[in-house]
mmCIF file of C-alpha atoms and ligand atoms in Angstrom:
data_model
loop_
_atom_site.group_PDB
_atom_site.id
_atom_site.type_symbol
_atom_site.label_atom_id
_atom_site.label_comp_id
_atom_site.label_asym_id
_atom_site.label_seq_id
_atom_site.Cartn_x
_atom_site.Cartn_y
_atom_site.Cartn_z
ATOM 1 C CA UNK A 853 -33.590 43.770 -33.497
ATOM 2 C CA UNK A 854 -36.444 41.803 -35.117
ATOM 3 C CA UNK A 855 -35.867 38.733 -37.306
ATOM 4 C CA UNK A 856 -34.311 39.173 -40.729
ATOM 5 C CA UNK A 857 -36.442 39.250 -43.870
ATOM 6 C CA UNK A 858 -35.024 38.465 -47.300
ATOM 7 C CA UNK A 859 -37.133 39.765 -50.196
ATOM 8 C CA UNK A 860 -36.308 38.420 -53.651
ATOM 9 C CA UNK A 861 -38.016 39.994 -56.639
ATOM 10 C CA UNK A 862 -38.516 42.622 -59.294
ATOM 11 C CA UNK A 863 -37.590 46.299 -59.438
ATOM 12 C CA UNK A 864 -39.415 48.481 -61.973
ATOM 13 C CA UNK A 865 -39.863 52.095 -62.864
ATOM 14 C CA UNK A 866 -43.619 52.619 -63.007
ATOM 15 C CA UNK A 867 -44.875 54.990 -65.720
ATOM 16 C CA UNK A 868 -48.323 55.927 -64.538
ATOM 17 C CA UNK A 869 -51.161 57.760 -66.228
ATOM 18 C CA UNK A 870 -54.709 58.423 -65.043
ATOM 19 C CA UNK A 871 -57.571 57.437 -67.339
ATOM 20 C CA UNK A 872 -61.325 57.746 -67.072
ATOM 21 C CA UNK A 873 -61.929 54.116 -68.118
ATOM 22 C CA UNK A 874 -59.495 51.406 -69.239
ATOM 23 C CA UNK A 875 -58.972 51.320 -73.020
ATOM 24 C CA UNK A 876 -60.450 48.313 -74.821
ATOM 25 C CA UNK A 877 -58.798 46.548 -77.778
ATOM 26 C CA UNK A 878 -58.528 48.900 -80.749
ATOM 27 C CA UNK A 879 -59.429 51.991 -78.736
ATOM 28 C CA UNK A 880 -57.319 55.155 -78.333
ATOM 29 C CA UNK A 881 -58.018 57.228 -75.240
ATOM 30 C CA UNK A 882 -56.482 60.253 -73.560
ATOM 31 C CA UNK A 883 -54.594 59.893 -70.284
ATOM 32 C CA UNK A 884 -53.978 62.648 -67.792
ATOM 33 C CA UNK A 885 -50.355 63.293 -66.772
ATOM 34 C CA UNK A 886 -47.432 60.897 -66.608
ATOM 35 C CA UNK A 887 -45.649 60.097 -63.347
ATOM 36 C CA UNK A 888 -42.444 58.097 -62.908
ATOM 37 C CA UNK A 889 -42.647 56.225 -59.590
ATOM 38 C CA UNK A 890 -40.328 53.476 -58.276
ATOM 39 C CA UNK A 891 -42.190 50.180 -58.224
ATOM 40 C CA UNK A 892 -41.896 46.459 -58.970
ATOM 41 C CA UNK A 893 -43.506 43.905 -56.705
ATOM 42 C CA UNK A 894 -40.225 42.824 -55.107
ATOM 43 C CA UNK A 895 -38.996 46.354 -54.503
ATOM 44 C CA UNK A 896 -42.434 47.462 -53.249
ATOM 45 C CA UNK A 897 -42.613 44.599 -50.744
ATOM 46 C CA UNK A 898 -39.076 45.335 -49.536
ATOM 47 C CA UNK A 899 -40.030 49.012 -49.287
ATOM 48 C CA UNK A 900 -43.055 48.076 -47.160
ATOM 49 C CA UNK A 901 -40.926 45.935 -44.854
ATOM 50 C CA UNK A 902 -38.320 48.701 -44.438
ATOM 51 C CA UNK A 903 -40.946 51.438 -43.972
ATOM 52 C CA UNK A 904 -42.769 49.456 -41.318
ATOM 53 C CA UNK A 905 -39.683 48.741 -39.216
ATOM 54 C CA UNK A 906 -38.554 45.340 -40.541
ATOM 55 C CA UNK A 907 -34.949 44.288 -41.002
ATOM 56 C CA UNK A 908 -34.830 43.728 -44.775
ATOM 57 C CA UNK A 909 -32.441 42.867 -47.592
ATOM 58 C CA UNK A 910 -33.563 42.909 -51.240
ATOM 59 C CA UNK A 911 -32.114 40.635 -53.926
ATOM 60 C CA UNK A 912 -32.973 41.551 -57.518
ATOM 61 C CA UNK A 913 -31.514 43.298 -60.526
ATOM 62 C CA UNK A 914 -31.612 46.855 -61.878
ATOM 63 C CA UNK A 915 -29.898 48.451 -64.865
ATOM 64 C CA UNK A 916 -27.044 50.947 -64.682
ATOM 65 C CA UNK A 917 -29.425 53.722 -65.699
ATOM 66 C CA UNK A 918 -31.308 56.636 -64.129
ATOM 67 C CA UNK A 919 -34.339 54.457 -63.309
ATOM 68 C CA UNK A 920 -32.047 52.094 -61.414
ATOM 69 C CA UNK A 921 -30.545 55.017 -59.489
ATOM 70 C CA UNK A 922 -34.004 56.337 -58.564
ATOM 71 C CA UNK A 923 -35.000 52.851 -57.376
ATOM 72 C CA UNK A 924 -31.893 52.633 -55.173
ATOM 73 C CA UNK A 925 -32.604 56.055 -53.652
ATOM 74 C CA UNK A 926 -36.219 55.214 -52.949
ATOM 75 C CA UNK A 927 -35.328 51.920 -51.234
ATOM 76 C CA UNK A 928 -32.439 53.381 -49.228
ATOM 77 C CA UNK A 929 -34.793 56.110 -47.955
ATOM 78 C CA UNK A 930 -37.032 53.336 -46.620
ATOM 79 C CA UNK A 931 -34.234 51.427 -44.817
ATOM 80 C CA UNK A 932 -33.890 48.584 -47.324
ATOM 81 C CA UNK A 933 -30.446 46.961 -47.576
ATOM 82 C CA UNK A 934 -29.719 47.138 -51.313
ATOM 83 C CA UNK A 935 -25.997 46.402 -51.132
ATOM 84 C CA UNK A 936 -26.404 42.969 -52.754
ATOM 85 C CA UNK A 937 -28.777 44.103 -55.527
ATOM 86 C CA UNK A 938 -27.317 43.180 -58.927
ATOM 87 C CA UNK A 939 -26.634 45.999 -61.396
ATOM 88 C CA UNK A 940 -26.692 44.850 -65.007
ATOM 89 C CA UNK A 941 -24.500 46.352 -67.701
ATOM 90 C CA UNK A 942 -26.534 44.525 -70.376
ATOM 91 C CA UNK A 943 -30.173 45.358 -69.561
ATOM 92 C CA UNK A 944 -32.174 48.402 -68.560
ATOM 93 C CA UNK A 945 -34.161 48.585 -65.351
ATOM 94 C CA UNK A 946 -37.596 46.966 -65.684
ATOM 95 C CA UNK A 947 -40.506 49.196 -66.634
ATOM 96 C CA UNK A 948 -44.206 48.978 -65.814
ATOM 97 C CA UNK A 949 -46.796 50.875 -67.825
ATOM 98 C CA UNK A 950 -49.741 51.540 -65.512
ATOM 99 C CA UNK A 951 -53.206 52.949 -66.174
ATOM 100 C CA UNK A 952 -55.200 53.979 -63.116
ATOM 101 C CA UNK A 953 -58.916 54.512 -63.728
ATOM 102 C CA UNK A 954 -61.446 56.758 -61.962
ATOM 103 C CA UNK A 955 -62.195 54.009 -59.428
ATOM 104 C CA UNK A 956 -58.512 53.679 -58.438
ATOM 105 C CA UNK A 957 -58.164 50.299 -60.184
ATOM 106 C CA UNK A 958 -55.168 49.641 -62.380
ATOM 107 C CA UNK A 959 -54.001 47.741 -65.462
ATOM 108 C CA UNK A 960 -50.296 46.971 -65.618
ATOM 109 C CA UNK A 961 -47.935 45.810 -68.361
ATOM 110 C CA UNK A 962 -44.426 44.906 -67.153
ATOM 111 C CA UNK A 963 -41.387 44.956 -69.446
ATOM 112 C CA UNK A 964 -38.955 42.873 -67.336
ATOM 113 C CA UNK A 965 -35.581 44.207 -68.562
ATOM 114 C CA UNK A 966 -32.951 43.558 -65.875
ATOM 115 C CA UNK A 967 -35.421 41.509 -63.786
ATOM 116 C CA UNK A 968 -34.731 38.667 -66.252
ATOM 117 C CA UNK A 969 -31.167 38.565 -64.931
ATOM 118 C CA UNK A 970 -32.121 37.412 -61.434
ATOM 119 C CA UNK A 971 -30.672 33.990 -62.180
ATOM 120 C CA UNK A 972 -29.905 30.945 -60.051
ATOM 121 C CA UNK A 973 -26.162 31.635 -60.185
ATOM 122 C CA UNK A 974 -26.670 35.119 -58.711
ATOM 123 C CA UNK A 975 -28.893 33.677 -55.964
ATOM 124 C CA UNK A 976 -26.279 31.012 -55.208
ATOM 125 C CA UNK A 977 -23.726 33.806 -54.753
ATOM 126 C CA UNK A 978 -26.062 35.327 -52.137
ATOM 127 C CA UNK A 979 -26.299 32.182 -50.040
ATOM 128 C CA UNK A 980 -25.134 34.079 -46.946
ATOM 129 C CA UNK A 981 -28.402 36.051 -47.069
ATOM 130 C CA UNK A 982 -30.413 32.818 -47.242
ATOM 131 C CA UNK A 983 -28.515 31.503 -44.225
ATOM 132 C CA UNK A 984 -28.776 34.691 -42.161
ATOM 133 C CA UNK A 985 -32.472 35.422 -42.671
ATOM 134 C CA UNK A 986 -35.546 34.013 -40.952
ATOM 135 C CA UNK A 987 -38.203 34.760 -43.612
ATOM 136 C CA UNK A 988 -37.982 34.685 -47.413
ATOM 137 C CA UNK A 989 -40.655 36.693 -49.269
ATOM 138 C CA UNK A 990 -41.097 36.219 -53.032
ATOM 139 C CA UNK A 991 -43.419 37.208 -55.878
ATOM 140 C CA UNK A 992 -43.433 36.113 -59.537
ATOM 141 C CA UNK A 993 -41.910 38.823 -61.748
ATOM 142 C CA UNK A 994 -38.451 37.212 -61.961
ATOM 143 C CA UNK A 995 -37.555 33.964 -63.816
ATOM 144 C CA UNK A 996 -39.589 30.991 -62.622
ATOM 145 C CA UNK A 997 -36.560 28.722 -62.181
ATOM 146 C CA UNK A 998 -34.988 31.293 -59.823
ATOM 147 C CA UNK A 999 -38.179 31.471 -57.743
ATOM 148 C CA UNK A 1000 -38.235 27.674 -57.467
ATOM 149 C CA UNK A 1001 -34.531 27.590 -56.560
ATOM 150 C CA UNK A 1002 -35.038 30.225 -53.834
ATOM 151 C CA UNK A 1003 -38.037 28.398 -52.360
ATOM 152 C CA UNK A 1004 -36.172 25.077 -52.258
ATOM 153 C CA UNK A 1005 -33.042 26.623 -50.738
ATOM 154 C CA UNK A 1006 -34.986 28.592 -48.102
ATOM 155 C CA UNK A 1007 -37.001 25.499 -47.166
ATOM 156 C CA UNK A 1008 -33.875 23.360 -46.960
ATOM 157 C CA UNK A 1009 -32.394 25.888 -44.509
ATOM 158 C CA UNK A 1010 -35.553 25.837 -42.387
ATOM 159 C CA UNK A 1011 -36.637 29.414 -43.225
ATOM 160 C CA UNK A 1012 -40.267 30.517 -43.397
ATOM 161 C CA UNK A 1013 -41.300 30.888 -47.062
ATOM 162 C CA UNK A 1014 -43.958 33.368 -48.158
ATOM 163 C CA UNK A 1015 -44.933 33.396 -51.846
ATOM 164 C CA UNK A 1016 -47.146 36.112 -53.259
ATOM 165 C CA UNK A 1017 -48.143 34.429 -56.554
ATOM 166 C CA UNK A 1018 -48.404 37.612 -58.599
ATOM 167 C CA UNK A 1019 -48.607 37.515 -61.523
ATOM 168 C CA UNK A 1020 -50.040 33.998 -61.125
ATOM 169 C CA UNK A 1021 -48.871 31.197 -63.406
ATOM 170 C CA UNK A 1022 -51.440 28.580 -64.541
ATOM 171 C CA UNK A 1023 -50.216 26.233 -61.837
ATOM 172 C CA UNK A 1024 -47.400 25.628 -59.361
ATOM 173 C CA UNK A 1025 -45.643 22.239 -59.038
ATOM 174 C CA UNK A 1026 -46.569 20.135 -55.994
ATOM 175 C CA UNK A 1027 -42.956 19.954 -54.806
ATOM 176 C CA UNK A 1028 -42.931 23.765 -54.632
ATOM 177 C CA UNK A 1029 -46.363 24.127 -53.019
ATOM 178 C CA UNK A 1030 -45.332 21.740 -50.252
ATOM 179 C CA UNK A 1031 -42.450 24.067 -49.291
ATOM 180 C CA UNK A 1032 -44.583 27.194 -48.871
ATOM 181 C CA UNK A 1033 -45.557 28.367 -45.387
ATOM 182 C CA UNK A 1034 -47.801 31.202 -46.587
ATOM 183 C CA UNK A 1035 -49.237 31.533 -50.107
ATOM 184 C CA UNK A 1036 -50.847 34.977 -50.500
ATOM 185 C CA UNK A 1037 -52.910 35.185 -53.723
ATOM 186 C CA UNK A 1038 -55.760 37.559 -54.447
ATOM 187 C CA UNK A 1039 -59.111 36.111 -55.577
ATOM 188 C CA UNK A 1040 -58.164 36.029 -59.278
ATOM 189 C CA UNK A 1041 -54.828 34.379 -58.531
ATOM 190 C CA UNK A 1042 -56.247 31.660 -56.272
ATOM 191 C CA UNK A 1043 -58.911 30.910 -58.871
ATOM 192 C CA UNK A 1044 -56.211 30.414 -61.509
ATOM 193 C CA UNK A 1045 -53.917 28.334 -59.279
ATOM 194 C CA UNK A 1046 -56.686 26.050 -58.020
ATOM 195 C CA UNK A 1047 -58.482 25.957 -61.381
ATOM 196 C CA UNK A 1048 -61.793 26.706 -59.656
ATOM 197 C CA UNK A 1049 -64.272 29.599 -59.825
ATOM 198 C CA UNK A 1050 -63.937 32.038 -56.924
ATOM 199 C CA UNK A 1051 -66.916 34.359 -56.545
ATOM 200 C CA UNK A 1052 -67.682 34.188 -52.825
ATOM 201 C CA UNK A 1053 -66.154 33.182 -49.483
ATOM 202 C CA UNK A 1054 -67.306 29.588 -49.757
ATOM 203 C CA UNK A 1055 -65.530 29.283 -53.109
ATOM 204 C CA UNK A 1056 -62.434 30.999 -51.675
ATOM 205 C CA UNK A 1057 -62.330 28.328 -48.968
ATOM 206 C CA UNK A 1058 -62.859 25.478 -51.454
ATOM 207 C CA UNK A 1059 -60.080 26.801 -53.718
ATOM 208 C CA UNK A 1060 -57.776 27.214 -50.705
ATOM 209 C CA UNK A 1061 -58.391 23.619 -49.675
ATOM 210 C CA UNK A 1062 -57.231 22.375 -53.092
ATOM 211 C CA UNK A 1063 -53.868 24.050 -52.428
ATOM 212 C CA UNK A 1064 -53.735 22.995 -48.761
ATOM 213 C CA UNK A 1065 -54.093 19.385 -49.920
ATOM 214 C CA UNK A 1066 -50.993 19.885 -52.074
ATOM 215 C CA UNK A 1067 -48.986 20.859 -48.998
ATOM 216 C CA UNK A 1068 -49.210 24.654 -48.629
ATOM 217 C CA UNK A 1069 -49.395 25.336 -44.885
ATOM 218 C CA UNK A 1070 -51.411 28.559 -44.916
ATOM 219 C CA UNK A 1071 -53.430 30.350 -47.577
ATOM 220 C CA UNK A 1072 -53.866 34.071 -46.991
ATOM 221 C CA UNK A 1073 -56.187 35.430 -49.646
ATOM 222 C CA UNK A 1074 -56.389 39.198 -50.134
ATOM 223 C CA UNK A 1075 -59.856 40.345 -51.164
ATOM 224 C CA UNK A 1076 -59.553 44.134 -51.641
ATOM 225 C CA UNK A 1077 -62.157 46.088 -49.707
ATOM 226 C CA UNK A 1078 -63.565 42.807 -48.302
ATOM 227 C CA UNK A 1079 -60.346 42.260 -46.315
ATOM 228 C CA UNK A 1080 -58.388 39.014 -46.140
ATOM 229 C CA UNK A 1081 -59.146 35.350 -45.521
ATOM 230 C CA UNK A 1082 -56.822 32.917 -43.735
ATOM 231 C CA UNK A 1083 -57.318 29.220 -44.449
ATOM 232 C CA UNK A 1084 -55.235 26.418 -42.936
ATOM 233 C CA UNK A 1085 -55.909 22.919 -41.582
ATOM 234 C CA UNK A 1086 -57.307 24.375 -38.325
ATOM 235 C CA UNK A 1087 -59.303 27.404 -39.382
ATOM 236 C CA UNK A 1088 -60.978 29.585 -41.983
ATOM 237 C CA UNK A 1089 -61.140 33.175 -40.803
ATOM 238 C CA UNK A 1090 -62.136 36.374 -42.580
ATOM 239 C CA UNK A 1091 -60.599 39.646 -41.401
ATOM 240 C CA UNK A 1092 -62.476 42.771 -42.520
ATOM 241 C CA UNK A 1093 -60.553 45.905 -43.385
ATOM 242 C CA UNK A 1094 -61.038 49.641 -42.732
ATOM 243 C CA UNK A 1095 -63.392 51.556 -45.008
ATOM 244 C CA UNK A 1096 -61.379 54.215 -46.831
ATOM 245 C CA UNK A 1097 -61.671 56.316 -49.955
ATOM 246 C CA UNK A 1098 -59.440 54.414 -52.411
ATOM 247 C CA UNK A 1099 -57.714 56.564 -55.032
ATOM 248 C CA UNK A 1100 -55.133 54.066 -56.338
ATOM 249 C CA UNK A 1101 -54.830 50.386 -55.460
ATOM 250 C CA UNK A 1102 -51.343 50.004 -57.032
ATOM 251 C CA UNK A 1103 -49.016 48.157 -54.605
ATOM 252 C CA UNK A 1104 -51.744 47.681 -51.979
ATOM 253 C CA UNK A 1105 -51.127 43.921 -52.149
ATOM 254 C CA UNK A 1106 -47.378 44.492 -51.936
ATOM 255 C CA UNK A 1107 -47.860 46.656 -48.876
ATOM 256 C CA UNK A 1108 -50.091 43.964 -47.320
ATOM 257 C CA UNK A 1109 -47.473 41.244 -47.910
ATOM 258 C CA UNK A 1110 -44.581 43.300 -46.561
ATOM 259 C CA UNK A 1111 -46.548 44.378 -43.508
ATOM 260 C CA UNK A 1112 -47.735 40.830 -42.788
ATOM 261 C CA UNK A 1113 -44.171 39.506 -42.789
ATOM 262 C CA UNK A 1114 -42.925 42.396 -40.600
ATOM 263 C CA UNK A 1115 -45.572 41.497 -38.033
ATOM 264 C CA UNK A 1116 -44.666 37.789 -38.181
ATOM 265 C CA UNK A 1117 -40.986 38.696 -37.775
ATOM 266 C CA UNK A 1118 -41.911 40.508 -34.555
ATOM 267 C CA UNK A 1119 -43.599 37.390 -33.204
ATOM 268 C CA UNK A 1120 -47.185 38.574 -33.723
ATOM 269 C CA UNK A 1121 -49.836 35.870 -34.174
ATOM 270 C CA UNK A 1122 -51.884 35.473 -37.361
ATOM 271 C CA UNK A 1123 -54.749 37.686 -36.197
ATOM 272 C CA UNK A 1124 -52.469 40.544 -35.140
ATOM 273 C CA UNK A 1125 -50.319 40.210 -38.267
ATOM 274 C CA UNK A 1126 -53.318 40.304 -40.627
ATOM 275 C CA UNK A 1127 -54.870 43.268 -38.810
ATOM 276 C CA UNK A 1128 -51.545 45.111 -39.033
ATOM 277 C CA UNK A 1129 -51.272 44.326 -42.768
ATOM 278 C CA UNK A 1130 -54.891 45.376 -43.386
ATOM 279 C CA UNK A 1131 -54.254 48.766 -41.779
ATOM 280 C CA UNK A 1132 -51.023 49.340 -43.732
ATOM 281 C CA UNK A 1133 -52.650 48.493 -47.069
ATOM 282 C CA UNK A 1134 -55.772 50.525 -46.260
ATOM 283 C CA UNK A 1135 -53.497 53.572 -45.951
ATOM 284 C CA UNK A 1136 -51.659 52.699 -49.193
ATOM 285 C CA UNK A 1137 -54.858 52.760 -51.294
ATOM 286 C CA UNK A 1138 -55.590 56.336 -50.214
ATOM 287 C CA UNK A 1139 -52.391 57.497 -51.954
ATOM 288 C CA UNK A 1140 -51.110 57.466 -55.521
ATOM 289 C CA UNK A 1141 -48.353 55.266 -56.858
ATOM 290 C CA UNK A 1142 -46.438 52.226 -55.668
ATOM 291 C CA UNK A 1143 -43.605 52.977 -53.220
ATOM 292 C CA UNK A 1144 -44.928 56.534 -52.839
ATOM 293 C CA UNK A 1145 -48.113 55.118 -51.282
ATOM 294 C CA UNK A 1146 -46.529 52.886 -48.638
ATOM 295 C CA UNK A 1147 -46.988 54.196 -45.088
ATOM 296 C CA UNK A 1148 -44.410 54.510 -42.320
ATOM 297 C CA UNK A 1149 -44.672 52.511 -39.095
ATOM 298 C CA UNK A 1150 -45.795 55.548 -37.070
ATOM 299 C CA UNK A 1151 -48.841 55.974 -39.307
ATOM 300 C CA UNK A 1152 -49.955 52.382 -38.778
ATOM 301 C CA UNK A 1153 -49.254 52.602 -35.038
ATOM 302 C CA UNK A 1154 -51.403 55.729 -34.784
ATOM 303 C CA UNK A 1155 -54.410 53.913 -36.241
ATOM 304 C CA UNK A 1156 -53.746 50.843 -34.076
ATOM 305 C CA UNK A 1157 -53.672 52.976 -30.934
ATOM 306 C CA UNK A 1158 -56.882 54.817 -31.958
ATOM 307 C CA UNK A 1159 -58.615 51.462 -32.539
ATOM 308 C CA UNK A 1160 -57.462 50.214 -29.136
ATOM 309 C CA UNK A 1161 -59.163 53.203 -27.376
HETATM 310 O O1 RIB B 1466 -47.905 45.471 -57.560
HETATM 311 C C1 RIB B 1466 -47.690 46.693 -58.201
HETATM 312 C C2 RIB B 1466 -46.461 46.621 -59.060
HETATM 313 O O2 RIB B 1466 -46.672 45.698 -60.096
HETATM 314 C C3 RIB B 1466 -46.076 47.905 -59.741
HETATM 315 O O3 RIB B 1466 -45.245 48.712 -58.960
HETATM 316 C C4 RIB B 1466 -45.473 47.446 -61.053
HETATM 317 O O4 RIB B 1466 -44.115 47.768 -61.176
HETATM 318 C C5 RIB B 1466 -45.705 45.934 -61.100
HETATM 319 O O5 RIB B 1466 -44.590 45.225 -60.741
#
């Protein structure tokens, strides 16, 4: 059995429509179809871990409604332990309104609902999961104070902390940054967090160094079709990704994060873990939706074995 991964984060029902171009302020446009697909960055990352063979527990909060039930079914089908997920009697399951344009890019508005109830007290009640796991993976769609609590507790227990800073706040406190083993922003997020422009690899590296100086151990920047860039005190390395026909990039970053942590939990080194994550997310962008797009382990293994020959 591989190491245990604790994912803490949001669960949403994604309401997705396809548009030609994104609407601008004041504009009304027509969308094509409406799909309901389980999503939420926390749930998607847990789904990726479970789908790719990791040993995963998800902490978060859903409502006692049909969207919550669909989320539970989706996660259980992908081997995620959801037995400690909170079910709120006060709030509805979170919702995300998603437009996907003709290039496969998306715009997302999240209505947090029950995600707002992932409080410190609930996390304190789950301390056994903090103690039993080896890796804690977080994103930023639950209350900030809960994220900070989880990072401090995981660090105190000597666990590896991975923070996907999405959606990115304007900044993160130094005493939090210094407890992060892997910070995994995209280019927009690292630009915001470092307060620097990020237009090319040199600027990615400069922005990463600002955060390294504040104590983050590794920056792993996802750059869409350009791949990913790892920056730490020893190296700056860019890992290209497979060329595919992207139809929907929703949850590609979530898939990357989940896959990366699965590979780390199996003892893979950085290079192997990033290549594994790049393959998993390159499959995800060829499919529609969030959890519906996340591949199974066999699919990633097939590509890995083809590349090895
Ligand atoms: O990262 C994609 C996710 O962001 C969607 O599933 C949506 O729910 C939002 O959380």
